[in-house]
Structures are given as C-alpha cells and as structure tokens.
Amino acid sequence: MAKMAASMVESGEDVFRKIFKFYKRRHPPPDFSDVIDFSRGVKHDKVVQAKLDPAVVSDVDAARVGLQPVRDWRAFGLQGYPGFIFISNPFLLGSQPFWVRQCLKTYPQKPNICNLDMHMSPSETQDIWGKSLHGLSSPPSGKREPKTLLERLRWVTLGYHYNWDTKLISTLLSVQITAACGFPGFNAEAGILNYYRSDSSLGIHVDESELDHSRPLLSFSFGQSAIFLLGGTRRQDPPTAMYMHSGDVMVMSGQSRLLYHAVPRIVPAPQGHAPLKMDGCNPALSLQDSTVVEQISEQDWAVCSKYIQSSRVNMTVRQVLGPGQSFPEEPSHHKKTDAGRTVTYHDEPADEESGKMKRSRCDC
Ligand code: OGA
Ligand code: MN
C-alpha cells in the first residue's frame, strides 16, 4: 500500500481519492495491514511518543470528566504531521457510556440542528431519543421495520448559540485534554457530531472555517472503529491511514489543522476493545460529588449499547475565535449552525439516507 501511494504521487493525480476508494472498497475487502493502530503503541515507524504535561490537570479533575490520570494516557505523534496528537483511549473504564448517552440523547435536542431538520418539521425532529426508544429497545420482530430517527441521524451541529457552559459539559472534557497537550485556555465554542452506520463514510475535506487556526481541534470517537485518513495540504499528497477506536482522542493543532482528511470506512471494534461495557462498580465514577460523569440508567444503556453495536459517533469540538475576536452580534440562522464548509457523506445505496448528503455549514 505504501508503495502504491508512492507510485501514484509521481503522476500528480488525486492520490487521496485513490486511497479513499481503496479503503472504502467492499469487494474484495482492502488490505488493512498498513493502517496504523495506536492502541498497539509505537509499533509503526512513523509513530512517536508524545509528551504531555501531567501537572496541569489533577487526577480529581480528570476523573470528574471520566478521564484517567494524565500520566497514564498513551499519547502519540506522527512523523511528518506537526501539531497532531493521538491519545489512545484515555477514558476511565465505565465512563464512555455517559458520553455516548450525551451524544445520542442530549446533544441532538433543540436548538441544535441536525440532518433530519433539512427535510422534516421542527416538531417531527423534537425528541429524537424518545421517538426512537421503542424501535431500538424492542427485540427484532423478524419483519422489516422502518428506521428510527436515531438510526437516520447523521450529524448535529452545536453552534455559537449553544450554551456550552451550562449544557455542554464536554467543555470541561476538552479543556482538560487540550491543557495536558500544551494548550492552556482552550475555549470550546462549536461542536459537530457525526453519526456513522457501518456502511457510512465521510468525504475528503479540510476544516478551514475557523478563524483562529492556532487553536486546536479535538475529535472523539465512540462505538465502532473507523479508518481515518490524514493527508497533506494537497490532494496529491498520500494520506496516512489510522484506526480510531472507541474512546480515542485526536488533537489537531497548527499545521495539521489544515490538512485534508476523511473517513472512508467504519470497521468493527476489535475483540478485546470492550471499553463500552457498562461497569457497575467503578469507584472513580461514584466517589466524588463534583463529578460530571455519572452512571447512566440500565434503560438508557440498553438503547445506547444497541445503537453502538453497529455505529460510530464522532464528536468534534473546536474553538472558533482567537483572542479579541467576537461572534457577529446577530448571527443569521445559517451562521448560528457553525462556520462553514461542506462535507459530503456517503452511505451505501441500501441505506435509507442513500446517496450523497451534504452537511452545509456555510456562513457566506
Ligand atoms: C469532521 C470530521 C472525522 C471523524 O466532522 O469534520 O472530520 O472522525 N470528522 O468522524
Ligand atoms: Mn473534518
């Protein structure tokens, strides 16, 4: 595969697209042997250890948001990608279900905007969780049943209007991770959630909307695994393929914020990666009064676990403004959703949301 990439780059063609299609291919399935697996440590010649600052986040603060002590995090860099940090699942055992529930039950609520709002009325997309409960918790009837709203959810945007301080406790999570990575004062201002079924992919793009590129972007992965492609500043630059498993966190800052990337494929979470199992007796989760991560109910977990058995959720948190910058005073409806770029989602034709779907977050 590396050889294939090298031979393609010579001709100056769109190498990224070729490799995207290579990993997306179903028949025959691609060879995954070149895909970097950070959960296996520094096994690849491009992977280097990254140094974090354990002193800036106390163990108690880390545990409040469901994270292990920073000294136990396994963090890596990639040669040729300055500003890129990969943290291999820093979550405490049993804390991921809370974050999965946030992504499935809390964040899709209004006023946040989702793909379903593009062709459904606000009342129809109110309470996506509640309307999906029955379909997701009852055993399969054997008949072909219509997909629940949750199963048809592809993206949710948490824009500038979102009250991050009171509602989105992932602010706290993001602040601690970025601080440990050497970025004090991170301000979570916008978020995007992507929901992938086993046959979904996310097209090749650059996230260039944010005004201040010096601020890092955080990306979290929950549920099934993904193949993530990180390329260069040009489509001719061959991308590096890596797995994102449940709980993995990517921090992209500086140069790596402006690189082409894509998710060509969702792959089953490997055996032994069972971080999502509910862990009834994790003392770190129940000891502190101030903890934001709490044990979720059995009922909520029944729905979440069923969902993530075949899906992946990606949460991206970003700071939009630099020091001294401010949001437009009266943002238009469009501006509220997030500053813009267009990403193409692909699902297999068998899927109800078939074909290409655009998540347009244009503020122009
Ligand atoms: C995005 C994105 C990648 C992922 O939302 O812009 O690149 O891992 N997501 O799902
Ligand atoms: Mn992106």
Coordinates of C-alpha atoms and ligand atoms in Angstrom, one line a residue:
M1 CA 0.0 0.0 0.0
A2 CA 2.8 2.4 0.9
K3 CA 4.4 1.5 -2.5
M4 CA 1.1 2.1 -4.2
A5 CA 0.8 5.5 -2.7
A6 CA 4.4 6.4 -3.7
S7 CA 3.8 5.3 -7.3
M8 CA 0.7 7.4 -7.6
V9 CA 2.2 10.5 -6.2
E10 CA 4.6 10.7 -9.1
S11 CA 1.8 11.3 -11.6
G12 CA 0.4 14.3 -9.6
E13 CA -3.1 12.9 -9.6
D14 CA -5.6 12.9 -6.8
V15 CA -3.8 10.3 -4.6
F16 CA -6.1 11.0 -1.7
R17 CA -9.1 9.9 -3.7
K18 CA -7.5 6.7 -4.8
I19 CA -6.6 5.7 -1.3
F20 CA -10.0 6.8 -0.1
K21 CA -11.6 4.4 -2.6
F22 CA -9.1 1.7 -1.8
Y23 CA -10.3 1.7 1.9
K24 CA -13.9 2.1 1.0
R25 CA -14.0 -0.9 -1.3
R26 CA -16.2 -3.8 -0.3
H27 CA -15.3 -6.5 -2.9
P28 CA -12.7 -7.6 -2.4
P29 CA -12.1 -6.0 1.0
P30 CA -8.9 -4.0 1.2
D31 CA -5.6 -5.0 2.9
F32 CA -5.6 -3.2 6.3
S33 CA -2.1 -4.1 7.2
D34 CA -0.8 -0.5 6.6
V35 CA -3.3 1.1 8.9
I36 CA -1.7 2.5 12.0
D37 CA -3.1 1.1 15.2
F38 CA -2.1 3.4 18.0
S39 CA -3.6 1.1 20.6
R40 CA -0.6 -1.1 19.9
G41 CA 1.9 1.6 20.9
V42 CA 4.9 2.6 18.9
K43 CA 4.9 -0.3 16.5
H44 CA 4.9 1.7 13.3
D45 CA 8.0 3.6 12.0
K46 CA 6.0 6.9 11.7
V47 CA 4.6 6.8 15.3
V48 CA 6.4 8.6 18.1
Q49 CA 5.7 9.1 21.7
A50 CA 4.2 12.5 22.5
K51 CA 5.0 14.3 25.7
L52 CA 2.1 15.6 27.8
D53 CA 2.1 17.8 30.9
P54 CA 0.6 15.7 33.7
A55 CA 0.9 18.5 36.2
V56 CA -1.7 20.8 34.6
V57 CA -4.7 18.5 35.2
S58 CA -5.2 17.0 38.7
D59 CA -6.3 13.4 38.9
V60 CA -9.5 14.5 40.6
D61 CA -10.3 16.9 37.7
A62 CA -9.6 14.2 35.2
A63 CA -11.8 11.7 36.9
R64 CA -14.7 14.3 37.1
V65 CA -15.0 14.1 33.3
G66 CA -14.3 10.4 33.2
L67 CA -10.6 10.5 32.2
Q68 CA -7.7 8.5 33.6
P69 CA -4.8 10.5 35.3
V70 CA -2.8 12.2 32.6
R71 CA 0.3 10.3 33.5
D72 CA -1.4 7.1 32.4
W73 CA -2.5 8.4 29.0
R74 CA -0.8 6.9 26.0
A75 CA -0.2 9.8 23.6
F76 CA 1.5 9.7 20.2
G77 CA 2.6 11.9 17.4
L78 CA 3.1 11.1 13.8
Q79 CA 6.3 11.9 11.9
G80 CA 5.6 14.5 9.2
Y81 CA 2.5 15.8 11.0
P82 CA 3.5 18.5 13.4
G83 CA 0.7 19.6 15.7
F84 CA -1.0 16.2 15.6
I85 CA -1.5 14.3 18.8
F86 CA -3.3 11.0 19.2
I87 CA -4.4 9.8 22.7
S88 CA -5.3 6.2 22.8
N89 CA -8.5 5.9 24.8
P90 CA -7.7 8.0 27.9
F91 CA -11.2 7.3 29.4
L92 CA -11.7 5.5 32.7
L93 CA -13.3 2.2 32.4
G94 CA -17.1 2.6 32.5
S95 CA -17.2 6.3 31.7
Q96 CA -17.8 6.1 28.0
P97 CA -21.4 5.1 28.3
F98 CA -22.1 8.5 29.8
W99 CA -20.5 10.3 26.8
V100 CA -22.3 8.0 24.3
R101 CA -25.6 8.9 26.0
Q102 CA -24.8 12.6 25.7
C103 CA -24.2 12.2 22.0
L104 CA -27.4 10.2 21.4
K105 CA -29.8 11.6 23.9
T106 CA -28.7 15.1 24.9
Y107 CA -26.9 16.8 22.0
P108 CA -29.5 16.1 19.3
Q109 CA -32.1 18.1 21.2
K110 CA -33.2 21.5 20.0
P111 CA -32.0 24.2 19.5
N112 CA -29.2 22.1 17.9
I113 CA -29.7 21.5 14.2
C114 CA -29.4 18.0 12.6
N115 CA -29.6 16.5 9.1
L116 CA -33.2 15.5 9.7
D117 CA -34.1 19.2 10.0
M118 CA -33.3 19.6 6.4
H119 CA -36.4 17.8 5.3
M120 CA -38.6 17.5 8.4
S121 CA -40.5 20.0 10.5
P122 CA -39.2 21.1 14.0
S123 CA -42.0 19.1 15.7
E124 CA -41.0 16.0 13.9
T125 CA -37.4 16.2 14.9
Q126 CA -38.2 17.1 18.5
D127 CA -37.2 14.4 20.9
I128 CA -35.3 12.1 18.6
W129 CA -34.4 9.9 21.5
G130 CA -37.9 9.5 22.8
K131 CA -39.3 8.7 19.4
S132 CA -36.6 6.1 18.8
L133 CA -36.9 4.3 22.1
H134 CA -39.5 1.8 21.1
G135 CA -37.8 0.7 17.9
L136 CA -34.4 0.5 19.5
S137 CA -35.3 -1.4 22.7
S138 CA -37.7 -4.0 21.4
P139 CA -36.4 -7.2 20.1
P140 CA -36.4 -7.6 16.3
S141 CA -39.8 -8.7 15.1
G142 CA -38.5 -10.5 12.1
K143 CA -40.3 -8.1 9.8
R144 CA -38.5 -5.2 8.0
E145 CA -39.1 -2.3 10.3
P146 CA -38.7 1.4 9.4
K147 CA -35.6 3.0 10.7
T148 CA -35.8 5.1 13.9
L149 CA -34.9 8.8 13.8
L150 CA -31.8 7.9 15.8
E151 CA -30.8 5.5 13.1
R152 CA -31.3 8.2 10.5
L153 CA -29.3 10.8 12.4
R154 CA -26.1 11.7 10.5
W155 CA -25.0 15.0 12.1
V156 CA -25.8 17.5 14.7
T157 CA -24.2 20.9 14.9
L158 CA -23.7 22.8 18.2
G159 CA -23.1 26.3 17.1
Y160 CA -22.1 29.5 18.7
H161 CA -25.6 29.9 20.1
Y162 CA -25.2 26.8 22.2
N163 CA -24.9 27.5 25.9
W164 CA -21.8 25.5 26.4
D165 CA -21.2 26.4 30.0
T166 CA -24.4 25.0 31.3
K167 CA -25.3 22.4 28.8
L168 CA -22.3 21.0 27.2
I169 CA -20.0 19.6 29.8
S170 CA -17.8 18.3 27.1
T171 CA -16.3 21.8 27.5
L172 CA -14.7 20.6 30.7
L173 CA -13.5 17.4 29.0
S174 CA -12.0 19.4 26.1
V175 CA -10.3 21.9 28.4
Q176 CA -8.5 19.2 30.3
I177 CA -7.3 17.3 27.3
T178 CA -6.1 20.4 25.5
A179 CA -4.4 21.7 28.7
A180 CA -2.5 18.4 29.0
C181 CA -1.4 18.8 25.4
G182 CA 0.1 22.2 26.0
F183 CA -2.8 24.5 25.0
P184 CA -4.0 26.3 28.1
G185 CA -7.1 28.4 27.9
F186 CA -8.9 26.4 25.2
N187 CA -12.5 27.7 24.7
A188 CA -14.9 25.2 23.3
E189 CA -17.1 27.3 21.1
A190 CA -18.6 25.0 18.5
G191 CA -19.1 21.3 18.1
I192 CA -20.1 18.8 15.5
L193 CA -21.4 15.3 16.0
N194 CA -21.2 12.8 13.2
Y195 CA -23.1 9.6 13.3
Y196 CA -21.9 6.7 11.2
R197 CA -23.6 3.4 10.4
S198 CA -21.5 0.5 9.4
D199 CA -21.7 1.5 5.7
S200 CA -21.2 5.3 6.1
S201 CA -18.2 7.3 5.2
L202 CA -17.2 11.0 5.3
G203 CA -15.8 12.6 2.2
I204 CA -12.4 14.2 1.8
H205 CA -12.3 17.7 3.2
V206 CA -10.3 20.4 5.1
D207 CA -11.8 22.1 8.1
E208 CA -10.9 25.7 7.2
S209 CA -13.8 27.6 8.6
E210 CA -12.4 28.5 12.0
L211 CA -11.0 31.9 12.3
D212 CA -8.1 31.1 14.6
H213 CA -6.1 28.1 13.3
S214 CA -3.7 28.3 16.2
R215 CA -6.3 26.8 18.4
P216 CA -6.5 23.0 18.5
L217 CA -9.4 20.9 17.3
L218 CA -10.5 17.9 19.3
S219 CA -12.0 14.8 17.9
F220 CA -13.5 12.0 19.9
S221 CA -14.6 8.5 18.7
F222 CA -17.2 6.2 20.3
G223 CA -18.6 2.9 19.3
Q224 CA -17.4 1.0 16.3
S225 CA -13.9 1.8 14.9
A226 CA -13.1 3.9 11.9
I227 CA -10.3 4.2 9.3
F228 CA -9.2 7.8 9.4
L229 CA -7.1 9.2 6.6
L230 CA -4.9 12.2 7.3
G231 CA -3.4 13.7 4.2
G232 CA -1.4 16.8 3.3
T233 CA -2.3 20.3 2.1
R234 CA -2.8 19.0 -1.5
R235 CA -4.9 16.1 -2.8
Q236 CA -1.7 14.7 -4.4
D237 CA -0.2 14.1 -1.0
P238 CA -0.7 10.5 0.0
P239 CA -2.7 10.2 3.3
T240 CA -1.7 8.2 6.3
A241 CA -4.4 5.6 7.4
M242 CA -5.0 5.0 11.1
Y243 CA -7.7 3.4 13.2
M244 CA -9.8 5.4 15.6
H245 CA -11.2 3.1 18.2
S246 CA -13.8 3.8 20.9
G247 CA -12.5 6.4 23.4
D248 CA -9.6 7.6 21.2
V249 CA -9.0 11.3 21.0
M250 CA -7.2 13.3 18.3
V251 CA -5.9 16.7 18.9
M252 CA -5.1 18.7 15.8
S253 CA -3.3 22.0 16.0
G254 CA -1.1 24.2 13.9
Q255 CA -0.3 22.8 10.5
S256 CA -2.2 19.6 11.0
R257 CA -5.5 21.6 11.4
L258 CA -5.4 22.5 7.7
L259 CA -4.8 19.1 6.2
Y260 CA -7.1 17.0 4.0
H261 CA -8.8 14.2 5.9
A262 CA -11.6 11.7 5.5
V263 CA -13.3 8.6 7.0
P264 CA -13.6 6.1 4.2
R265 CA -14.8 3.2 6.3
I266 CA -16.3 2.0 9.5
V267 CA -14.8 -1.2 10.8
P268 CA -16.0 -3.5 13.6
A269 CA -14.4 -2.7 17.0
P270 CA -11.7 -5.3 17.5
Q271 CA -12.1 -8.1 20.0
G272 CA -10.8 -7.1 23.4
H273 CA -11.7 -3.4 22.8
A274 CA -14.7 -3.6 25.0
P275 CA -14.4 -0.2 26.7
L276 CA -18.0 0.4 26.3
K277 CA -19.2 -2.3 28.5
M278 CA -21.2 -0.8 31.5
D279 CA -19.1 -1.1 34.5
G280 CA -21.3 -1.1 37.5
C281 CA -18.7 -0.7 40.2
N282 CA -16.2 1.8 39.0
P283 CA -15.3 3.8 42.2
A284 CA -13.8 6.7 40.3
L285 CA -17.2 7.4 38.9
S286 CA -19.2 7.4 42.0
L287 CA -16.9 8.7 44.8
Q288 CA -16.9 12.4 44.0
D289 CA -19.8 14.8 44.4
S290 CA -18.4 17.1 41.8
T291 CA -18.2 14.5 39.1
V292 CA -19.9 15.4 35.8
V293 CA -19.8 11.9 34.5
E294 CA -22.4 9.8 36.2
Q295 CA -23.6 6.2 35.9
I296 CA -26.4 6.1 33.3
S297 CA -29.5 4.1 33.8
E298 CA -29.8 0.5 32.6
Q299 CA -32.6 1.6 30.3
D300 CA -30.5 4.3 28.6
W301 CA -27.6 1.9 28.3
A302 CA -29.8 -0.7 26.6
V303 CA -30.6 1.8 23.9
C304 CA -27.0 3.2 23.6
S305 CA -25.4 -0.2 23.5
K306 CA -27.7 -1.4 20.9
Y307 CA -27.0 1.6 18.8
I308 CA -23.2 1.5 19.0
Q309 CA -23.1 -2.2 18.3
S310 CA -23.4 -1.1 14.6
S311 CA -22.5 2.6 14.7
R312 CA -19.8 5.0 15.4
V313 CA -20.2 8.5 16.9
N314 CA -17.6 11.2 16.4
M315 CA -17.6 14.4 18.4
T316 CA -15.5 17.3 17.2
V317 CA -15.0 20.3 19.5
R318 CA -13.4 23.5 18.3
Q319 CA -12.5 27.0 19.3
V320 CA -13.6 29.4 16.6
L321 CA -12.4 32.8 17.9
G322 CA -9.0 34.0 18.7
P323 CA -8.1 36.5 21.4
G324 CA -10.0 39.7 20.9
Q325 CA -12.3 38.3 18.2
S326 CA -16.1 38.1 18.7
F327 CA -19.1 36.5 17.1
P328 CA -21.3 38.6 14.8
E329 CA -23.9 40.2 17.1
E330 CA -27.0 39.0 15.3
P331 CA -26.0 35.9 13.5
S332 CA -28.2 34.8 10.8
H333 CA -29.9 31.4 11.1
H334 CA -27.2 29.9 8.9
K335 CA -24.4 31.5 10.8
K336 CA -25.7 30.0 14.0
T337 CA -25.1 26.5 13.0
D338 CA -21.4 26.8 12.6
A339 CA -18.9 28.5 10.3
G340 CA -18.7 26.8 7.1
R341 CA -17.6 24.2 4.8
T342 CA -19.4 21.5 3.0
V343 CA -18.8 17.8 3.7
T344 CA -20.2 15.0 1.7
Y345 CA -21.5 12.0 3.5
H346 CA -21.8 8.7 1.6
D347 CA -23.9 5.8 2.6
E348 CA -24.4 2.6 0.7
P349 CA -27.4 2.7 -1.5
A350 CA -29.0 0.0 0.7
D351 CA -29.3 2.6 3.4
E352 CA -32.3 4.8 3.7
E353 CA -30.4 8.0 3.6
S354 CA -28.8 6.8 0.5
G355 CA -26.6 8.7 -1.9
K356 CA -24.7 11.8 -1.1
M357 CA -25.8 14.1 1.6
K358 CA -24.3 17.5 2.3
R359 CA -23.8 19.0 5.6
S360 CA -23.6 22.5 4.6
R361 CA -22.3 24.8 7.3
C362 CA -21.8 27.8 5.1
D363 CA -21.8 31.2 6.7
C364 CA -21.3 33.0 3.5
Ligands
OGA1 C1 -15.4 16.4 10.7 C2 -14.5 15.2 10.7 C3 -13.9 13.0 11.3 C4 -14.4 11.8 12.1 O1 -16.5 16.3 11.3 O2 -15.1 17.4 10.2 O3 -13.5 15.3 10.0 O4 -13.5 11.1 12.7 N1 -14.8 14.1 11.3 O5 -15.6 11.4 12.1
MN2 MN -13.1 17.4 9.5

